[in-house]
Amino acid sequence: MATKVRETERKYEAPADYTLPDLSGTGPVHSCEGPRGADLDATYFDTVDLRLARAGITLRRRTGGDDAGWHAKLPVAPNVRDEIRFPLGRAKSTVPAALVSLVRSHTLGAPLTPVVRITTHRDEWELRDADGTTIALIADDAVTAHPVDGTAHSWRELEVEATDLDVLDAIGEVLGATPAKSTSKLAQALGDRAKPRKPAPLPTNPSAADVALSYLQAQTAAIRANDTGIRVDTDDSIHQFRIASRRLRSALRAFRPLLDADRVNALRAELKWIGGVASPARDAEVLAEELAAELRELPSEDVLGAVPATVDAELSRTQADARKALVSELDGERYLALLADLDAFLADPPWTKKARRPAVHQLRKPVVKAWRTLQASVAAVEGAADRDTALHQVRKDAKKARYAAEAVAPAFGPKLERWGKRVKKAQSVLGTRQDVTVARGELRGMGVRAHLSGENGFTYGVLYARQEARGRRAEESFGRVWKKVLGVKEPRWLR
């Protein structure tokens, strides 16, 4: 069974004559116990072209120490990684299927084979606070790397793992060692071959192609990062995955004049599909969070029967089913083909002549178009036969305008960013109203089922009424927010 551990750590270079200082009394550190010795033997797996290493991911089978097993380390933030651990099992050269799936969005199904074996003699110290709680571990590692296609080499490093960044900072100030240039032993072992591919910074006066490619690369990377998050059930990963797919689809619409239309349309169709696949899982998350919050706020006398347990059970089942369906599609060939198509598209973009033009001239048009469409949608609400549908269209058009502004913002500066934030606020308010529409439908269904089974449906009615009131407040708030959108000082060309 897999376990997930979040690591907050830093690595330091340690020369042969380095001596660890006494860290007792350093910040929150009260006592230091050790060293405890261990011999570790790890084989690292990757594709032949080191796709995992270039994404900052390490995948290994390690023996020795307290955590022997298969490990995948996934970047979360600077100095922070999630480590997914699986038992050793019998296989030594075949990566467990669950780990293969975990990194599939990066490997695209390419074989995972050993790339380096790393042996380490570790001396470890345990640092505790005044209460005796362990707040950090310091490992003094003598490391030897044996690349499968290179010469063995050795080095010494310090690895400091702490409960939070403040503890890391306090220890780092007195450690007397140089921060390591490499973020992992694998990166140190493989050198330049394993360096992550970082997007080139935009030039001072970027072309339309420069801005477009930078944004498309960032959103594709976000899809991959959150694909992994979904598989290990990281908080908010489904939400961020869906946002990234929508941003990418919206950006391709905005940048369509710069690129071959047929290829853009094909990618947008597949992005719409995968975004739709993620929607039920995300909608279930939002609904579960909202109804749980509403139930906590209700006076106890208004909660009749086992409503909280029933709501939790129904929505937990809905969430689990939706997430299972999403992961099934992420494991499918259609999604794999989409990622491969995105990689090919970004590696050799099918630019048109317009892409060579300066961004400040070429990229105004999609924002202006999206803004005018949004204004027309807002105007159409008044007198609309179906107000719910009309406001939902406003929300979708606000999202398109916001994403268009976000995609081209590097070319136009703070004014467009401020305007985009106001549009986002309008979209968010209408998003609340849409959530209310979904919640009311679910509550009605729950209430009917309760009635048919002979239970008291009063609490479902109370929740329904509260959602209706929440929806009215959101709609009223939209009117105020929209006035602020119209009042913000946007770029002159947007008027």
PDB file of C-alpha atoms in Angstrom, residues 242 245-246 248-250 252-253 265-279 334 338 396:
ATOM      1  CA  ARG A 242      -9.377  21.521 -15.066  1.00  0.00           C
ATOM      2  CA  SER A 245      -6.966  22.532 -19.547  1.00  0.00           C
ATOM      3  CA  ARG A 246      -9.435  25.413 -19.871  1.00  0.00           C
ATOM      4  CA  LEU A 248      -4.865  26.111 -22.612  1.00  0.00           C
ATOM      5  CA  ARG A 249      -7.998  25.725 -24.690  1.00  0.00           C
ATOM      6  CA  SER A 250      -8.870  29.413 -24.296  1.00  0.00           C
ATOM      7  CA  LEU A 252      -5.373  28.392 -28.320  1.00  0.00           C
ATOM      8  CA  ARG A 253      -8.527  30.236 -29.308  1.00  0.00           C
ATOM      9  CA  ASN A 265      -9.016  23.167 -33.602  1.00  0.00           C
ATOM     10  CA  ALA A 266      -8.030  19.518 -33.138  1.00  0.00           C
ATOM     11  CA  LEU A 267      -6.191  20.269 -29.892  1.00  0.00           C
ATOM     12  CA  ARG A 268      -9.021  22.432 -28.586  1.00  0.00           C
ATOM     13  CA  ALA A 269     -11.512  19.643 -29.208  1.00  0.00           C
ATOM     14  CA  GLU A 270      -9.441  17.196 -27.163  1.00  0.00           C
ATOM     15  CA  LEU A 271      -8.867  19.742 -24.391  1.00  0.00           C
ATOM     16  CA  LYS A 272     -12.618  20.307 -24.214  1.00  0.00           C
ATOM     17  CA  TRP A 273     -13.056  16.554 -23.849  1.00  0.00           C
ATOM     18  CA  ILE A 274     -10.543  16.138 -21.000  1.00  0.00           C
ATOM     19  CA  GLY A 275     -11.847  19.234 -19.236  1.00  0.00           C
ATOM     20  CA  GLY A 276     -15.327  17.753 -19.441  1.00  0.00           C
ATOM     21  CA  VAL A 277     -14.049  14.481 -18.004  1.00  0.00           C
ATOM     22  CA  ALA A 278     -12.671  16.365 -14.983  1.00  0.00           C
ATOM     23  CA  SER A 279     -15.851  18.395 -14.432  1.00  0.00           C
ATOM     24  CA  ARG A 334      -6.868   9.118 -25.896  1.00  0.00           C
ATOM     25  CA  LEU A 338      -3.408  14.415 -26.406  1.00  0.00           C
ATOM     26  CA  LYS A 396     -18.455  31.567 -19.542  1.00  0.00           C
TER      27      LYS A 396
END
